[in-house]
Tab-separated table of C-alpha atoms in Angstrom:
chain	number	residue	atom	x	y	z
B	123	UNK	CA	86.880	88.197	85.889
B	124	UNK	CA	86.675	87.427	82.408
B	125	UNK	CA	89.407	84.531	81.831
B	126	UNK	CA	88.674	82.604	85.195
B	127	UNK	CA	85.723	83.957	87.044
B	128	UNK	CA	83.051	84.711	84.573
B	129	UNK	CA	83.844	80.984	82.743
B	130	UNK	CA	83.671	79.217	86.007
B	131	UNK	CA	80.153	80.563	86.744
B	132	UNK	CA	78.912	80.214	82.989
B	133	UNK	CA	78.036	76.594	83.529
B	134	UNK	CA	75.444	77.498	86.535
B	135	UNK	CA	73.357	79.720	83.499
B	136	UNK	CA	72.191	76.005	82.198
B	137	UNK	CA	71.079	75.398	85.578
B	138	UNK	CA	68.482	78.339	85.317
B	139	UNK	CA	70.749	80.892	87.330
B	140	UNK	CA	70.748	84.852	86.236
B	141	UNK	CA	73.784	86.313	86.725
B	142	UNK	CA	74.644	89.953	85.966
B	143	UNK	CA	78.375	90.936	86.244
B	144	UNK	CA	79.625	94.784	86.732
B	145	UNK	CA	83.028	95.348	86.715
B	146	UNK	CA	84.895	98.581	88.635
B	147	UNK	CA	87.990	99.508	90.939
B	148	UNK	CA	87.349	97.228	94.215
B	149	UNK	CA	86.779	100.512	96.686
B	150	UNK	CA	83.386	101.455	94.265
B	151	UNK	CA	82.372	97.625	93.985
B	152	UNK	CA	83.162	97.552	98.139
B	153	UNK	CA	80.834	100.449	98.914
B	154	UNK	CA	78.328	99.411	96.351
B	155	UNK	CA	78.036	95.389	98.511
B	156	UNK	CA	78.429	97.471	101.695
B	157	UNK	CA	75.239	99.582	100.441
B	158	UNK	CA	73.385	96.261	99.496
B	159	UNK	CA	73.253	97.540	96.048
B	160	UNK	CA	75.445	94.091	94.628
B	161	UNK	CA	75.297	90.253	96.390
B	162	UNK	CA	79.216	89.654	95.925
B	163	UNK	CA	82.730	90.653	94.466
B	164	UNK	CA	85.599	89.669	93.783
B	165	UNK	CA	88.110	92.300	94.835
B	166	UNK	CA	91.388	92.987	95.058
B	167	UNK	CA	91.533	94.521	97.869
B	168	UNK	CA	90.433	93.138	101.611
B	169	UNK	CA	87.558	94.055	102.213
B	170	UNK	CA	87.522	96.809	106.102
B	171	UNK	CA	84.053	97.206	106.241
B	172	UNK	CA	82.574	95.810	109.099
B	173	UNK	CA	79.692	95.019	107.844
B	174	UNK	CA	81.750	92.594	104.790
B	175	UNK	CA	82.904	89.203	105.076
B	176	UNK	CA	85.669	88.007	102.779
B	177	UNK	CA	87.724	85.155	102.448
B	178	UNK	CA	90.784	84.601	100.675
B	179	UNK	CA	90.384	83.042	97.015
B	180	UNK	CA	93.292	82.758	95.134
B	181	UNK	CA	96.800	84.538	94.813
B	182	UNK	CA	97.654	86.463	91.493
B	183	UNK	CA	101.575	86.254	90.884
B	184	UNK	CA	102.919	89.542	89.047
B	185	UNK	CA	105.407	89.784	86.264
B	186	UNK	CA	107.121	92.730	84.901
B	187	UNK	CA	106.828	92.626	80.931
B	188	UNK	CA	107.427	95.245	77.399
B	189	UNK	CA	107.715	94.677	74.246
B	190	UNK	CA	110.500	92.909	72.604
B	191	UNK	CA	111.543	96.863	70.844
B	192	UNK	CA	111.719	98.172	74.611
B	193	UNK	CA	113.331	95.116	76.348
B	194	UNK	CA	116.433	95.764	73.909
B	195	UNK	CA	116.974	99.299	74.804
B	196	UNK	CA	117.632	98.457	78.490
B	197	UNK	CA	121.271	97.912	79.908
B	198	UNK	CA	121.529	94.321	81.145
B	199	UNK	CA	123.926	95.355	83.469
B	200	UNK	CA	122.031	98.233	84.648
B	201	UNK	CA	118.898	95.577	84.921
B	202	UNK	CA	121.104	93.731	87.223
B	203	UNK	CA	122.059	96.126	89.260
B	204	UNK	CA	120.086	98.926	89.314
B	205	UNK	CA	116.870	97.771	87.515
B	206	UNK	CA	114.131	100.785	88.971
B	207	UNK	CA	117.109	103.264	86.836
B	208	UNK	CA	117.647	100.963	84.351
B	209	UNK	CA	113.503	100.895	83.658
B	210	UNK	CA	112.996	104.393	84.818
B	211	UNK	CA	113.150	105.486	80.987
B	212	UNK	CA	110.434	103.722	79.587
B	213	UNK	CA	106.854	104.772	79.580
B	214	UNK	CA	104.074	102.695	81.558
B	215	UNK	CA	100.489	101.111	80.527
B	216	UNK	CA	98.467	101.384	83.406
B	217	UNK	CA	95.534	99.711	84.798
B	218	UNK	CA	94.163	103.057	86.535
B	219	UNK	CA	95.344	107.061	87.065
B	220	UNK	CA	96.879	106.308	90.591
B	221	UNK	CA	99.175	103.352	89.022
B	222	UNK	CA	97.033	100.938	91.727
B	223	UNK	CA	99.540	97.174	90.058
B	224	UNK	CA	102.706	98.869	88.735
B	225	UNK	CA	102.921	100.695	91.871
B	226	UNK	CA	102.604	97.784	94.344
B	227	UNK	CA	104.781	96.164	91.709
B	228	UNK	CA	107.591	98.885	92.249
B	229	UNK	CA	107.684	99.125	95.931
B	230	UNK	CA	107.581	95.809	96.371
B	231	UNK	CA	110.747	95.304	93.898
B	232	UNK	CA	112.410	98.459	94.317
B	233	UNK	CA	111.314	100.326	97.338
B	234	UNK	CA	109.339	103.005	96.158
B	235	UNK	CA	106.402	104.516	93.474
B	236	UNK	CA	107.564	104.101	89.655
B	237	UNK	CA	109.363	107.547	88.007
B	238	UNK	CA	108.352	106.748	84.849
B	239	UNK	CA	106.002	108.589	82.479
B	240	UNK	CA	102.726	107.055	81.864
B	241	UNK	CA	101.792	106.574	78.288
B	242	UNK	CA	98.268	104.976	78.264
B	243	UNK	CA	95.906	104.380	80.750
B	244	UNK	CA	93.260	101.202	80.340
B	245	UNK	CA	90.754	100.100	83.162
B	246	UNK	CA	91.104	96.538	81.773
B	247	UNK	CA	94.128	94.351	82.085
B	248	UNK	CA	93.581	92.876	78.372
B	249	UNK	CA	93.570	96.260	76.662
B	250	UNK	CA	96.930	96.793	78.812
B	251	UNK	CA	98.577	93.907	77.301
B	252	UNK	CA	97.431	94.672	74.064
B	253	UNK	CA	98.969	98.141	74.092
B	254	UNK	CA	102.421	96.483	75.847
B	255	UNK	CA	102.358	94.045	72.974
B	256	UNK	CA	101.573	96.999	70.440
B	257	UNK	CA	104.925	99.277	72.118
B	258	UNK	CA	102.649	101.751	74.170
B	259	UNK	CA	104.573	100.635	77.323
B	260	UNK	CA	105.764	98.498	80.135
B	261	UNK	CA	103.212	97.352	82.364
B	262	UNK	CA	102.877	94.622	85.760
B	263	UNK	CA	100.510	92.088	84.534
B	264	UNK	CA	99.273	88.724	86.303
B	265	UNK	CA	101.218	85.603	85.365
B	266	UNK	CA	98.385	83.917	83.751
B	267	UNK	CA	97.312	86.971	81.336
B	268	UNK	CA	101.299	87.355	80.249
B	269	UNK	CA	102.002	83.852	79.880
B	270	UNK	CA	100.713	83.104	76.509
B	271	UNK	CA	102.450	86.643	74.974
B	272	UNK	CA	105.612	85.603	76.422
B	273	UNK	CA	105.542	82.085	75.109
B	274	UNK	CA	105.863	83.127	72.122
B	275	UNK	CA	107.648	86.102	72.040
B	276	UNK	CA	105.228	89.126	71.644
B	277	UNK	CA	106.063	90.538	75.303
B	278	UNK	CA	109.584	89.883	76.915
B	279	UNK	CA	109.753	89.571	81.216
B	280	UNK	CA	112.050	92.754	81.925
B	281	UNK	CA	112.716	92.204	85.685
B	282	UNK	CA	112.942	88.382	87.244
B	283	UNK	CA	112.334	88.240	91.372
B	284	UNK	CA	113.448	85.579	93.467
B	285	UNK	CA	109.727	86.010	94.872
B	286	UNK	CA	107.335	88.050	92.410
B	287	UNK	CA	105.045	90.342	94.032
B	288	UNK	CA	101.676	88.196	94.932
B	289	UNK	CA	97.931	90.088	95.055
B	290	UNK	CA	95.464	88.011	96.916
B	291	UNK	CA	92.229	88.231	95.639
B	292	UNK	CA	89.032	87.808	97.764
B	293	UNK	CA	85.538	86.706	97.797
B	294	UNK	CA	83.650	88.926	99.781
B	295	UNK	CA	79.590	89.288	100.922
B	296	UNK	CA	77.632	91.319	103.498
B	297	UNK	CA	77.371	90.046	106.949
B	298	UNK	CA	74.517	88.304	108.215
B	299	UNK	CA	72.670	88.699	104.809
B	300	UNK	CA	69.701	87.016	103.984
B	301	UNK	CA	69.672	83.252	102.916
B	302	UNK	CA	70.184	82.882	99.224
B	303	UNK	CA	70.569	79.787	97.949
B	304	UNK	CA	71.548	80.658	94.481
B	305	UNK	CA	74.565	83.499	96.136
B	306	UNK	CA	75.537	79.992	98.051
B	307	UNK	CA	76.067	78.288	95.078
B	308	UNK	CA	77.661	81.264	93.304
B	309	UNK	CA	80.109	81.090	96.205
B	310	UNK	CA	80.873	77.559	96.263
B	311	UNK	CA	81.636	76.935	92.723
B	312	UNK	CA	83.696	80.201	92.856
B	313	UNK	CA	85.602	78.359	95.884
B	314	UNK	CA	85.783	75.035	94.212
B	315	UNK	CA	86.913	76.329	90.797
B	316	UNK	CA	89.777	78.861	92.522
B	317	UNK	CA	91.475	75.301	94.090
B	318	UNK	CA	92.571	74.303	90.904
B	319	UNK	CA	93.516	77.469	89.418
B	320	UNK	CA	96.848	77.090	91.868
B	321	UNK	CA	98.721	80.723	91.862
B	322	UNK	CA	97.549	82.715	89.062
C-alpha cells in the first residue's frame, strides 16, 4: 500500500479525487467491503464472499532475510541440508500474532508452521524490516521491500528457493454495486500501474 499502491493513486488527487486509505488484516477489510462500509481493497487474500468480485493484480515474490549478526551464526551446511533446523534457532519478526507470511513462507519451503520463537510482532511490513535490520529477528518479506537492505548489506537472504513462495494480491469490489465513476478510475489506474510493476 504505501510503496506502490498509495503513489500510483496520488496523481488522481490533482484531478480533484478524495481518497481515504485504511489499512487492516484482509479478513476485517473483506467484511468491512462485504458490509458496504469501504468501495475497494487490496487484499491478500481471495476474496469468498459471494457478494465480492476480485481480480488478480499482481504477484508478491517472498524472500527469507536477518541480519548480517544472525546470518553468521547459522551452519551453511545445515542451511543446505536441513535449513527449517538450521533456522529453527533464531527468533522471528512478524507481520501479525498467527505468523499469517512467515508461516506460508515455511510450509511452502519446509513443509510445515515455523518452531521458532517470536521476538516482535509489527502490523506493518516496514517496521518489520526495520527491526530485522536492527537484530530483533528473521522475518519473510516481499522482494521489493528487501531489495534495497540487501543491496547493500544491512539484511542478508538466509534461505535461496529454486521457486520463492509467490502471494497474489487482488483487487476486489462488491458485486453489482452502484456506478461510480471515480471507483472506475481508482480501478483502472490501479490495473494499469500493477502491469509494470512485473513480480513484486
Amino acid at each position: 500500500m504505501t510503496l506502490r499502491v498509495l503513489p500510483a493513486l496520488a496523481p488522481l488527487t490533482g484531478r480533484g479525487l478524495y481518497l481515504h486509505a485504511t489499512f487492516g488484516l484482509a479478513h476485517d477489510l473483506l467484511a468491512d467491503l462485504a458490509a458496504d462500509r469501504i468501495d475497494l481493497i487490496v487484499s491478500a487474500i481471495r476474496p469468498t464472499h459471494h457478494a465480492l468480485l476480485a481480480v488478480p493484480l499482481v504477484d508478491e515474490e517472498f524472500l527469507l532475510v536477518g541480519p548480517p549478526s544472525m546470518a553468521r551464526t547459522v551452519d551453511a551446511e545445515r542451511l543446505r541440508t536441513a535449513p527449517a533446523d538450521a533456522l529453527a534457532a533464531l527468533p522471528l519478526v512478524a507481520y501479525g500474532e498467527e505468523l499469517p507470511i512467515l508461516r506460508r513462507y515455511w510450509r511452502s519451503e519446509f513443509g510445515h508452521r515455523p518452531a521458532n520463537p517470536v521476538a516482535l510482532v509489527a502490523p506493518d511490513l516496514r517496521a518489520v524490516l526495520a527491526a530485522v535490520e536492527a537484530g530483533a529477528g528473521i522475518s519473510a518479506l516481499p522482494r521489493y521491500l528487501a531489495e534495497p537492505a540487501l543491496a547493500v548489506g544491512r539484511v542478508i537472504q538466509l534461505h535461496c528457493s529454486e521457486a520463492p513462495p509467490l502471494s497474489t494480491i487482488y483487487l476486489a469490489v462488491r458485486r453489482g454495486a452502484p456506478a461510480n465513476p471515480a471507483l472506475t478510475v481508482v480501478r483502472e489506474r490501479l490495473t494499469d500501474a500493477a502491469a509494470g510493476w512485473g513480480e513484486l
